Amino acid sequence: MEDTKMEDSSNQREMSHEEMPETHSKGGLITMPFIIANESFEKVASYGLVPNMILYLIKDYHMGVAKGTNILFFWQAATNFTPILGAFVADSYLGRFLTIGLGSICSLLGMILLWLTAMVPQSKPPPCDLMTQTCSSPTSAQMTLLFFSFVLISLGAGGVRPCSLAFGADQLDRRDNPKNVRVLESFFGWYYASAAISVLIALTGIVYIQDQFGYRVGFGVPAILMLLSALVFFLASPFYLKQQASKSLLTGFVQVIIVAYKNRNLTFPLPNSTASYHHKRDSNVVAPTDKLRFLNKACIIKNPEQDIALDGSAANPWSLCTVEQVEELKALIKVLPLWSTGIIMSINLSQNSFPVLQASSMDRHLTKKFQIPAGSYGMFNIISLALWVIFYDRAILPMASKIKGKPVRIGVKLRMGIGLFLTCIAMVVSAIVENARRKEAIRSGFQNNPTAVVKMSAMWLVPQFCLNGFAEAFTAIGQTEFFYSELPKSMSSIAAALFGLGLAVANVLASVVVSIIDDITSKGGKESWVSSNINKGRIDNYYWVLAILSFINLFYYFLCAWAYGPTGRQATKVKSIAG
């Protein structure tokens, strides 16, 4: 679900819509099914590939658990980071229609290549020799084909995910229609509902197909779904309202940094002087604040005749920035410490490979004939998140407000802290459950047989998924709300992008943690904690490391929250009371 939030990066950008003669003849509700279908099919296809991928890399490519997990961490990092690039390209160069279209094609090509690795025997190593117990490693060409498919799928996600919501909103943006707000609200509701349903289908339906019919069919179905996604999107091309690309906020941030460096030798204007700073004509902010003062040099006017154009704008944006640009960058820098506190939680949420290996070695039967696929247990994370959001919004808050006799809201920083505490507990529970599973495996004589199924229900894994779901509901949603409330309205796209960027950083750091633990614990010929044989390894100790890091991060959060001071809403309230 984490990847669901990240997709909204650059979705809320305020754009100046140029009125064109065909504006009212295009767009509208008729385009909604096509846009939502495109996004939904892409989600089902791409999310459905992730859960069982560790098993595919281990069994078909003969990789160790540590190497396979690291590859998947980097793949997830790329998939979480490319939407930021996609949003930049869409806003600054191609526009949203072309970006979504190219993204759909890239995803389709990537899934076709991945399907070919399952269909063509020469595209992967031959099966292990059962007599000699030897396995051939994949060749460079085979690994290149696999990695290229991953790259294309990540690039495709970067084109589709950051633009779909905003592109849909473009079709419905009729500011002269009094019912426009209600139409947009309805669209957002359907969009998020379809996103949640798509992820659930991916974690259940696609994973089940892979378990029952193998990877040839299991990779073929996502490729077909992605083909439908691209066809559905392009089919409605004549009906879309296609906005032109505009200037990106990211470009503005780069300009501030470069211009401030160019002007580093300038002297600051006298205090209370506003004439020397460049600002928008209709802006109430005519001078920058004193915080991060070195950035203020980016908006100092050196020569009014050369620096300012006739319309009042900067003659060269790479030589002079506005006060608004400078203050936007300052606001972003101010929230970064609190943003960084969510990275450890995201590392915990990105632990997909080890739970799949654990579940595959446990009893997953619900009835005698039906068992939950090992890769589907992640759905409990999503279900718990959704149920808590509904329960919190529809039951807890109304009940508390009724008891108090006034509206009750839990502060955003408190919610973020609760979520970080819950993810600590989730890691502790993960370690305890894995320790019990490993002891049962050894007691049953399965220490040398990691594929054996122990007499322990895989439902013991559900509490850790639920706790992480609750943690995500508190911290992830709380962080997004915090960014929206603290950053200027013009930076709503950045506010939506920050959590996704945290996921990308977390995936990379998660790979670093696994590599360090693998290197340290395997020295001297010892069995690595993250061994391919999970019964010999110590994944429980790995979880304890994450638990310790999570508790340290919790105290780091307390420090950052204290240093940040009151949030914008709290500060406004205090100011009004003082006044």
Coordinates of C-alpha atoms in Angstrom, one line a residue:
M1 CA 0.0 0.0 0.0
E2 CA 3.0 2.0 0.6
D3 CA 3.5 2.0 -3.2
T4 CA -0.2 3.4 -3.5
K5 CA 0.5 6.6 -1.6
M6 CA 3.8 7.2 -3.5
E7 CA 1.9 7.3 -6.8
D8 CA 0.3 10.7 -5.9
S9 CA 3.6 12.5 -6.3
S10 CA 3.1 15.6 -8.4
N11 CA -0.7 14.8 -8.6
Q12 CA -1.9 17.9 -6.8
R13 CA 0.2 20.5 -8.7
E14 CA -1.8 23.6 -9.4
M15 CA -1.6 24.3 -13.1
S16 CA -2.7 27.3 -15.1
H17 CA -5.3 25.9 -17.5
E18 CA -5.2 27.8 -20.8
E19 CA -8.7 28.0 -22.2
M20 CA -8.9 26.5 -25.7
P21 CA -11.9 26.3 -28.1
E22 CA -12.1 22.5 -27.6
T23 CA -11.9 22.6 -23.8
H24 CA -15.5 21.8 -23.2
S25 CA -15.8 19.3 -26.0
K26 CA -13.2 17.0 -24.4
G27 CA -12.6 15.4 -21.1
G28 CA -15.4 14.8 -18.7
L29 CA -16.8 11.6 -17.0
I30 CA -16.6 9.6 -20.2
T31 CA -12.8 9.4 -19.9
M32 CA -12.8 8.2 -16.2
P33 CA -13.3 4.4 -16.9
F34 CA -10.3 4.4 -19.3
I35 CA -8.0 6.2 -16.9
I36 CA -9.0 4.2 -13.9
A37 CA -8.8 0.9 -15.9
N38 CA -5.3 1.8 -17.1
E39 CA -4.1 2.5 -13.6
S40 CA -5.8 -0.6 -12.1
F41 CA -4.5 -3.1 -14.7
E42 CA -1.0 -1.7 -14.2
K43 CA -1.2 -2.1 -10.4
V44 CA -2.6 -5.7 -10.6
A45 CA 0.1 -6.6 -13.1
S46 CA 3.1 -5.1 -11.4
Y47 CA 2.2 -5.7 -7.8
G48 CA 1.4 -9.3 -8.6
L49 CA 5.0 -9.9 -9.7
V50 CA 6.7 -8.9 -6.4
P51 CA 5.6 -11.4 -3.7
N52 CA 6.7 -14.7 -5.3
M53 CA 9.7 -13.2 -7.1
I54 CA 12.2 -14.3 -4.4
L55 CA 11.1 -17.9 -4.9
Y56 CA 11.6 -17.5 -8.7
L57 CA 15.1 -16.1 -8.2
I58 CA 16.0 -18.9 -5.7
K59 CA 14.6 -21.9 -7.6
D60 CA 15.0 -20.9 -11.3
Y61 CA 18.1 -18.6 -11.1
H62 CA 19.8 -20.5 -8.2
M63 CA 20.4 -17.4 -6.2
G64 CA 21.0 -17.2 -2.4
V65 CA 18.5 -15.5 -0.2
A66 CA 20.7 -12.5 0.5
K67 CA 21.5 -11.9 -3.2
G68 CA 17.9 -12.4 -4.3
T69 CA 16.6 -10.1 -1.5
N70 CA 19.1 -7.4 -2.4
I71 CA 18.0 -7.5 -6.0
L72 CA 14.4 -7.1 -5.1
F73 CA 15.2 -4.3 -2.7
F74 CA 16.9 -2.4 -5.5
W75 CA 14.1 -3.2 -7.9
Q76 CA 11.6 -1.8 -5.4
A77 CA 13.8 1.2 -4.8
A78 CA 13.8 2.0 -8.5
T79 CA 10.1 1.5 -8.8
N80 CA 9.5 3.9 -5.9
F81 CA 12.0 6.5 -7.2
T82 CA 11.1 6.6 -10.9
P83 CA 7.6 8.2 -10.3
I84 CA 9.5 11.3 -9.1
L85 CA 11.4 11.4 -12.4
G86 CA 8.1 10.7 -14.2
A87 CA 6.4 13.6 -12.5
F88 CA 9.3 15.9 -13.4
V89 CA 9.3 14.8 -17.1
A90 CA 5.5 15.1 -17.3
D91 CA 5.4 18.5 -15.7
S92 CA 8.4 20.0 -17.5
Y93 CA 8.5 18.3 -21.0
L94 CA 6.1 15.7 -22.2
G95 CA 2.8 16.4 -20.5
R96 CA 0.8 13.7 -18.6
F97 CA -0.8 12.0 -21.6
L98 CA 2.5 11.1 -23.3
T99 CA 4.2 10.2 -20.0
I100 CA 1.4 7.7 -19.1
G101 CA 1.4 6.3 -22.6
L102 CA 5.1 5.8 -22.7
G103 CA 5.0 4.3 -19.2
S104 CA 2.3 1.8 -20.2
I105 CA 4.4 0.7 -23.2
C106 CA 7.6 0.4 -21.1
S107 CA 5.7 -1.8 -18.5
L108 CA 4.3 -4.0 -21.2
L109 CA 7.7 -4.6 -22.8
G110 CA 9.2 -5.3 -19.4
M111 CA 6.5 -7.9 -18.5
I112 CA 6.9 -9.5 -21.9
L113 CA 10.6 -9.9 -21.3
L114 CA 10.0 -11.3 -17.8
W115 CA 7.5 -13.8 -19.3
L116 CA 10.1 -14.9 -21.9
T117 CA 12.5 -15.8 -19.1
A118 CA 9.9 -18.3 -17.9
M119 CA 9.0 -19.5 -21.5
V120 CA 12.5 -19.8 -23.1
P121 CA 14.7 -22.4 -21.4
Q122 CA 17.9 -20.7 -22.7
S123 CA 17.0 -17.5 -20.9
K124 CA 17.9 -18.9 -17.5
P125 CA 20.2 -21.5 -16.0
P126 CA 19.4 -25.2 -16.5
P127 CA 17.8 -27.1 -13.6
C128 CA 20.1 -28.3 -10.8
D129 CA 21.6 -31.8 -11.2
L130 CA 19.8 -33.9 -8.6
M131 CA 22.5 -36.6 -8.7
T132 CA 25.5 -34.3 -8.0
Q133 CA 23.5 -31.6 -6.2
T134 CA 25.2 -29.0 -8.3
C135 CA 23.5 -25.9 -9.8
S136 CA 24.8 -23.7 -12.6
S137 CA 24.9 -19.9 -12.1
P138 CA 23.2 -17.7 -14.6
T139 CA 25.3 -16.2 -17.3
S140 CA 25.8 -12.5 -17.8
A141 CA 23.4 -12.5 -20.8
Q142 CA 20.7 -14.2 -18.7
M143 CA 21.1 -11.8 -15.8
T144 CA 21.1 -8.8 -18.3
L145 CA 17.7 -10.0 -19.7
L146 CA 16.2 -10.4 -16.3
F147 CA 17.5 -7.0 -15.0
F148 CA 16.4 -5.2 -18.2
S149 CA 12.9 -6.5 -17.7
F150 CA 13.0 -5.1 -14.1
V151 CA 14.2 -1.8 -15.4
L152 CA 11.5 -1.5 -18.0
I153 CA 8.8 -2.3 -15.4
S154 CA 10.2 0.3 -13.0
L155 CA 10.3 2.9 -15.8
G156 CA 6.7 2.1 -16.7
A157 CA 5.6 2.5 -13.1
G158 CA 7.4 5.9 -13.1
G159 CA 5.3 7.0 -16.1
V160 CA 1.9 5.7 -15.1
R161 CA 1.7 6.1 -11.3
P162 CA 2.5 9.8 -10.7
C163 CA 0.4 11.1 -13.5
S164 CA -2.9 9.1 -13.5
L165 CA -4.7 10.9 -10.7
A166 CA -3.7 14.3 -11.9
F167 CA -4.6 13.4 -15.5
G168 CA -8.0 12.3 -14.4
A169 CA -8.5 15.5 -12.4
D170 CA -7.6 17.5 -15.6
Q171 CA -10.5 15.9 -17.4
L172 CA -13.0 17.0 -14.7
D173 CA -11.6 20.5 -13.9
R174 CA -14.6 22.7 -14.7
R175 CA -14.2 25.6 -12.4
D176 CA -17.2 27.4 -13.8
N177 CA -19.4 24.4 -12.8
P178 CA -20.7 24.6 -9.2
K179 CA -20.9 20.8 -9.1
N180 CA -17.2 20.4 -10.0
V181 CA -16.0 19.8 -6.4
R182 CA -18.5 17.0 -5.9
V183 CA -17.5 15.4 -9.2
L184 CA -13.8 15.6 -8.3
E185 CA -14.5 14.1 -4.8
S186 CA -16.4 11.2 -6.5
F187 CA -13.5 10.6 -8.9
F188 CA -10.9 10.6 -6.0
G189 CA -13.0 8.1 -4.1
W190 CA -13.3 5.7 -7.1
Y191 CA -9.6 6.1 -7.8
Y192 CA -8.4 5.2 -4.3
A193 CA -11.0 2.4 -4.1
S194 CA -9.8 0.9 -7.4
A195 CA -6.2 1.2 -6.2
A196 CA -6.9 -0.8 -3.0
I197 CA -8.9 -3.4 -4.8
S198 CA -6.1 -3.7 -7.5
V199 CA -3.4 -4.4 -4.8
L200 CA -5.6 -7.0 -3.1
I201 CA -6.3 -8.8 -6.4
A202 CA -2.6 -8.7 -7.2
L203 CA -1.6 -10.2 -3.8
T204 CA -4.3 -12.9 -4.0
G205 CA -5.3 -13.6 -7.6
I206 CA -2.0 -13.2 -9.4
V207 CA 0.0 -14.9 -6.6
Y208 CA -2.5 -17.8 -6.6
I209 CA -2.2 -18.3 -10.3
Q210 CA 1.6 -18.4 -10.0
D211 CA 1.4 -21.0 -7.2
Q212 CA -1.1 -23.2 -9.0
F213 CA -0.1 -22.9 -12.7
G214 CA 3.6 -22.0 -12.5
Y215 CA 5.5 -18.9 -13.7
R216 CA 4.7 -19.4 -17.4
V217 CA 1.1 -18.6 -16.8
G218 CA 1.8 -16.5 -13.7
F219 CA 4.0 -14.1 -15.7
G220 CA 1.8 -14.3 -18.8
V221 CA -1.3 -13.1 -17.1
P222 CA 0.3 -9.8 -15.9
A223 CA 1.6 -9.2 -19.4
I224 CA -1.9 -9.6 -20.8
L225 CA -3.3 -7.3 -18.2
M226 CA -0.6 -4.7 -19.1
L227 CA -1.5 -5.0 -22.8
L228 CA -5.1 -4.3 -21.9
S229 CA -4.0 -1.4 -19.7
A230 CA -2.1 0.2 -22.7
L231 CA -4.9 -0.5 -25.2
V232 CA -7.7 0.9 -22.9
F233 CA -5.7 4.1 -22.3
F234 CA -4.9 4.8 -26.0
L235 CA -8.4 3.8 -27.1
A236 CA -9.8 7.0 -25.4
S237 CA -7.1 9.3 -26.8
P238 CA -9.5 11.4 -28.9
F239 CA -11.6 12.1 -25.8
Y240 CA -8.8 13.3 -23.5
L241 CA -8.2 16.9 -22.5
K242 CA -4.4 17.1 -22.8
Q243 CA -2.8 19.9 -20.8
Q244 CA 0.6 21.3 -21.9
A245 CA 3.7 20.7 -19.8
S246 CA 4.6 23.6 -17.5
K247 CA 7.5 24.5 -15.2
S248 CA 8.3 22.0 -12.5
L249 CA 8.9 22.9 -8.8
L250 CA 12.0 20.6 -8.9
T251 CA 13.5 22.9 -11.6
G252 CA 12.8 25.9 -9.3
F253 CA 14.6 24.3 -6.4
V254 CA 17.7 23.6 -8.6
Q255 CA 17.6 27.2 -9.8
V256 CA 17.6 28.5 -6.2
I257 CA 20.6 26.4 -5.2
I258 CA 22.6 27.4 -8.4
V259 CA 21.7 31.1 -8.3
A260 CA 22.5 31.3 -4.5
Y261 CA 25.9 29.7 -5.3
K262 CA 26.5 32.2 -8.1
N263 CA 25.7 35.1 -5.9
R264 CA 27.6 33.8 -2.8
N265 CA 29.8 36.9 -2.8
L266 CA 27.0 39.4 -2.9
T267 CA 26.3 41.5 0.3
F268 CA 22.9 41.3 1.8
P269 CA 20.6 44.4 1.5
L270 CA 20.0 46.6 4.5
P271 CA 17.5 45.3 7.1
N272 CA 13.8 46.0 6.3
S273 CA 14.8 46.6 2.7
T274 CA 12.3 45.0 0.2
A275 CA 13.2 46.8 -3.0
S276 CA 16.3 44.6 -3.5
Y277 CA 14.4 41.3 -3.5
H278 CA 12.6 39.9 -6.5
H279 CA 9.1 38.7 -5.8
K280 CA 5.8 38.1 -7.8
R281 CA 3.7 41.1 -8.3
D282 CA 0.6 39.8 -6.5
S283 CA 2.6 38.2 -3.7
N284 CA 2.3 39.3 0.0
V285 CA 5.8 37.9 0.7
V286 CA 8.1 40.7 -0.4
A287 CA 11.2 39.7 1.6
P288 CA 12.7 36.3 2.6
T289 CA 12.9 35.1 6.2
D290 CA 16.2 35.0 8.1
K291 CA 16.3 31.2 8.4
L292 CA 18.8 29.5 6.0
R293 CA 19.9 33.1 5.1
F294 CA 22.5 32.0 2.5
L295 CA 19.7 31.0 0.2
N296 CA 18.3 34.6 0.2
K297 CA 21.1 35.6 -2.2
A298 CA 19.2 33.8 -5.0
C299 CA 16.5 36.5 -5.0
I300 CA 18.7 39.6 -4.7
I301 CA 18.3 42.0 -7.6
K302 CA 21.7 43.1 -8.8
N303 CA 20.7 45.3 -11.7
P304 CA 17.0 46.0 -12.1
E305 CA 17.3 47.0 -15.8
Q306 CA 19.1 43.8 -16.8
D307 CA 17.6 41.3 -14.3
I308 CA 13.9 42.2 -14.6
A309 CA 11.8 41.7 -17.8
L310 CA 9.1 44.1 -18.9
D311 CA 6.3 41.9 -17.4
G312 CA 8.0 42.0 -14.0
S313 CA 9.4 38.4 -14.2
A314 CA 13.1 37.5 -14.1
A315 CA 14.8 38.0 -17.4
N316 CA 16.9 34.8 -16.7
P317 CA 15.5 32.4 -14.1
W318 CA 18.9 30.8 -13.8
S319 CA 20.3 34.2 -12.6
L320 CA 17.5 35.5 -10.4
C321 CA 14.8 33.6 -8.4
T322 CA 11.7 34.9 -6.6
V323 CA 11.3 35.2 -2.9
E324 CA 8.6 32.5 -3.2
Q325 CA 11.0 30.0 -4.7
V326 CA 13.5 30.6 -1.9
E327 CA 10.9 30.2 0.8
E328 CA 9.5 27.0 -0.8
L329 CA 12.9 25.4 -0.7
K330 CA 13.4 26.5 2.9
A331 CA 10.1 24.9 3.9
L332 CA 11.1 21.7 2.2
I333 CA 14.5 21.7 4.1
K334 CA 12.7 22.3 7.4
V335 CA 10.5 19.1 7.1
L336 CA 13.3 16.8 6.0
P337 CA 14.4 15.7 9.5
L338 CA 10.9 14.6 10.4
W339 CA 10.6 13.0 6.9
S340 CA 13.8 11.0 7.6
T341 CA 12.2 9.4 10.7
G342 CA 9.8 7.4 8.5
I343 CA 12.6 5.6 6.6
I344 CA 13.2 2.9 9.2
M345 CA 9.5 2.1 9.2
S346 CA 9.6 1.9 5.4
I347 CA 12.5 -0.6 5.8
N348 CA 10.3 -2.7 8.0
L349 CA 7.4 -2.5 5.6
S350 CA 9.6 -3.5 2.7
Q351 CA 10.5 -6.9 4.2
N352 CA 8.7 -9.0 1.6
S353 CA 11.1 -11.8 0.9
F354 CA 11.7 -13.3 4.3
P355 CA 8.0 -13.5 5.3
V356 CA 7.3 -15.4 2.0
L357 CA 10.1 -17.9 2.8
Q358 CA 8.7 -18.3 6.3
A359 CA 5.1 -18.7 5.1
S360 CA 6.2 -21.3 2.5
S361 CA 7.7 -23.4 5.3
M362 CA 4.6 -23.3 7.5
D363 CA 1.1 -24.8 7.3
R364 CA -0.9 -22.4 5.2
H365 CA -4.2 -24.4 5.0
L366 CA -7.5 -22.8 5.9
T367 CA -9.3 -26.0 4.9
K368 CA -8.2 -29.4 3.8
K369 CA -8.3 -28.3 0.1
F370 CA -7.4 -24.6 0.2
Q371 CA -4.3 -23.0 1.4
I372 CA -3.3 -19.3 1.3
P373 CA -0.4 -18.7 -1.2
A374 CA 2.8 -17.8 0.7
G375 CA 3.1 -14.5 -1.2
S376 CA -0.5 -13.4 -0.3
Y377 CA 0.0 -12.8 3.4
G378 CA 0.9 -9.2 2.7
M379 CA -2.8 -8.6 2.1
F380 CA -3.3 -8.5 5.9
N381 CA -1.2 -5.4 5.9
I382 CA -3.5 -3.6 3.5
I383 CA -6.7 -5.0 5.1
S384 CA -5.6 -3.8 8.6
L385 CA -4.7 -0.4 7.3
A386 CA -8.0 0.1 5.5
L387 CA -10.1 -1.2 8.5
W388 CA -8.2 1.0 10.9
V389 CA -8.7 4.1 8.7
I390 CA -12.4 3.4 8.5
F391 CA -12.8 2.6 12.2
Y392 CA -10.8 5.6 13.2
D393 CA -12.7 8.0 11.0
R394 CA -16.2 6.6 11.4
A395 CA -16.2 5.3 15.0
I396 CA -13.3 6.5 17.3
L397 CA -13.3 10.2 16.4
P398 CA -17.1 10.6 16.3
M399 CA -17.4 8.8 19.7
A400 CA -14.6 10.8 21.3
S401 CA -16.2 14.0 19.9
K402 CA -19.6 13.1 21.3
I403 CA -18.1 12.3 24.7
K404 CA -16.0 15.6 24.8
G405 CA -18.8 17.7 23.4
K406 CA -16.5 19.2 20.8
P407 CA -14.6 18.0 17.7
V408 CA -11.7 15.7 18.7
R409 CA -8.6 15.2 16.5
I410 CA -5.3 13.4 17.4
G411 CA -2.4 15.7 16.6
V412 CA -0.4 14.7 13.5
K413 CA 2.9 14.5 15.3
L414 CA 1.4 12.2 17.9
R415 CA -0.1 9.9 15.2
M416 CA 3.3 9.7 13.5
G417 CA 4.9 8.8 16.9
I418 CA 2.3 6.1 17.5
G419 CA 3.0 4.5 14.1
L420 CA 6.7 4.4 14.7
F421 CA 6.2 2.7 18.1
L422 CA 3.9 0.1 16.5
T423 CA 6.4 -0.8 13.8
C424 CA 8.9 -1.4 16.7
I425 CA 6.5 -3.8 18.2
A426 CA 5.9 -5.4 14.8
M427 CA 9.6 -6.3 14.5
V428 CA 9.7 -7.7 18.0
V429 CA 6.7 -9.9 17.2
S430 CA 8.4 -10.9 13.9
A431 CA 11.5 -12.0 15.8
I432 CA 9.6 -14.0 18.4
V433 CA 7.4 -15.8 15.8
E434 CA 10.5 -16.7 13.6
N435 CA 12.3 -18.0 16.7
A436 CA 9.4 -20.3 17.4
R437 CA 9.1 -21.4 13.8
R438 CA 12.9 -22.2 13.6
K439 CA 12.8 -24.2 16.9
E440 CA 9.9 -26.2 15.6
A441 CA 11.7 -26.9 12.3
I442 CA 14.8 -28.1 14.2
R443 CA 12.7 -30.2 16.6
S444 CA 11.1 -31.9 13.6
G445 CA 14.4 -32.7 12.1
F446 CA 14.2 -30.2 9.2
Q447 CA 17.3 -28.2 9.9
N448 CA 18.9 -29.3 6.6
N449 CA 15.6 -29.2 4.6
P450 CA 14.4 -25.6 4.2
T451 CA 11.5 -26.6 1.9
A452 CA 9.9 -28.9 4.6
V453 CA 6.6 -27.7 6.1
V454 CA 6.6 -27.5 9.9
K455 CA 3.5 -28.2 12.0
M456 CA 2.9 -24.5 12.8
S457 CA 0.2 -22.4 11.2
A458 CA 1.3 -19.6 9.0
M459 CA -1.5 -17.5 10.6
W460 CA 1.1 -16.7 13.3
L461 CA 2.6 -14.3 10.7
V462 CA -0.6 -12.3 10.6
P463 CA -0.1 -10.2 13.8
Q464 CA 3.2 -8.7 12.5
F465 CA 1.5 -7.8 9.2
C466 CA -1.4 -6.2 11.0
L467 CA 0.9 -4.2 13.3
N468 CA 2.8 -2.9 10.3
G469 CA -0.6 -2.1 8.7
F470 CA -1.6 0.0 11.7
A471 CA 1.8 1.6 11.8
E472 CA 1.5 2.6 8.2
A473 CA -2.0 4.0 8.9
F474 CA -0.7 6.2 11.6
T475 CA 2.7 7.3 10.3
A476 CA 2.4 7.2 6.5
I477 CA -0.9 8.9 6.5
G478 CA 0.2 11.2 9.3
Q479 CA 3.4 12.2 7.4
T480 CA 1.5 12.9 4.2
E481 CA -1.0 15.1 6.1
F482 CA 1.9 16.8 7.9
F483 CA 3.7 17.6 4.7
Y484 CA 0.5 19.0 3.1
S485 CA -0.3 21.2 6.1
E486 CA 3.3 22.5 6.6
L487 CA 4.4 23.1 3.1
P488 CA 3.0 26.0 0.9
K489 CA 0.0 25.1 -1.2
S490 CA 2.1 25.5 -4.3
M491 CA 4.2 22.5 -3.1
S492 CA 1.4 20.0 -2.7
S493 CA 3.0 17.9 -5.4
I494 CA 6.2 17.7 -3.4
A495 CA 4.2 16.9 -0.2
A496 CA 2.7 13.9 -2.0
A497 CA 6.1 12.8 -3.4
L498 CA 8.1 12.8 -0.1
F499 CA 6.7 9.6 1.3
G500 CA 7.4 7.8 -2.0
L501 CA 10.9 9.1 -1.9
G502 CA 11.3 7.8 1.6
L503 CA 10.3 4.3 0.3
A504 CA 12.9 4.5 -2.4
V505 CA 15.6 5.4 0.2
A506 CA 14.4 2.7 2.5
N507 CA 14.7 0.0 -0.1
V508 CA 18.3 0.9 -0.8
L509 CA 19.1 1.1 2.9
A510 CA 17.3 -2.3 3.5
S511 CA 19.7 -3.8 0.9
V512 CA 22.7 -2.3 2.7
V513 CA 21.5 -3.7 6.1
V514 CA 21.0 -7.2 4.6
S515 CA 24.5 -7.1 2.9
I516 CA 26.2 -6.0 6.1
I517 CA 24.5 -8.6 8.2
D518 CA 25.3 -11.3 5.6
D519 CA 29.0 -10.3 5.4
I520 CA 29.5 -10.1 9.2
T521 CA 27.6 -13.2 10.2
S522 CA 29.1 -15.4 7.5
K523 CA 32.7 -14.7 8.4
G524 CA 34.9 -17.7 9.5
G525 CA 32.7 -20.1 7.5
K526 CA 29.7 -19.6 9.8
E527 CA 26.2 -19.9 8.6
S528 CA 24.8 -16.5 7.6
W529 CA 21.8 -15.1 9.5
V530 CA 20.2 -14.6 6.1
S531 CA 21.2 -18.0 4.7
S532 CA 19.3 -19.7 1.9
N533 CA 18.4 -22.4 4.4
I534 CA 16.2 -20.4 6.7
N535 CA 16.3 -23.2 9.3
K536 CA 20.0 -22.9 9.6
G537 CA 20.0 -19.1 9.3
R538 CA 18.8 -16.7 12.0
I539 CA 16.2 -14.5 10.5
D540 CA 14.9 -13.9 14.0
N541 CA 18.2 -12.2 14.9
Y542 CA 17.9 -10.1 11.7
Y543 CA 14.4 -9.0 12.9
W544 CA 15.9 -8.1 16.3
V545 CA 18.4 -5.8 14.6
L546 CA 15.5 -4.1 12.8
A547 CA 13.7 -3.8 16.1
I548 CA 16.7 -2.2 17.8
L549 CA 17.1 0.2 14.9
S550 CA 13.4 1.0 15.1
F551 CA 13.6 1.9 18.8
I552 CA 16.6 4.1 18.2
N553 CA 14.7 5.8 15.4
L554 CA 11.8 6.4 17.8
F555 CA 14.0 8.4 20.1
Y556 CA 15.4 10.2 17.0
Y557 CA 11.8 11.1 16.1
F558 CA 11.1 12.6 19.6
L559 CA 14.2 14.8 19.1
C560 CA 13.2 15.9 15.7
A561 CA 9.6 16.6 16.7
W562 CA 10.8 18.7 19.7
A563 CA 13.2 20.6 17.5
Y564 CA 10.6 21.3 14.9
G565 CA 8.3 23.0 17.4
P566 CA 4.6 23.5 16.9
T567 CA 3.1 22.7 13.6
G568 CA 1.6 25.4 11.4
R569 CA -1.9 24.9 12.7
Q570 CA -0.7 24.8 16.4
A571 CA 1.4 28.0 15.8
T572 CA -1.6 29.7 14.3
K573 CA -3.8 28.7 17.2
V574 CA -1.2 30.0 19.7
K575 CA -0.8 33.2 17.8
S576 CA -4.5 33.8 17.8
I577 CA -4.9 33.1 21.5
A578 CA -1.9 35.4 22.3
G579 CA -3.5 38.1 20.1

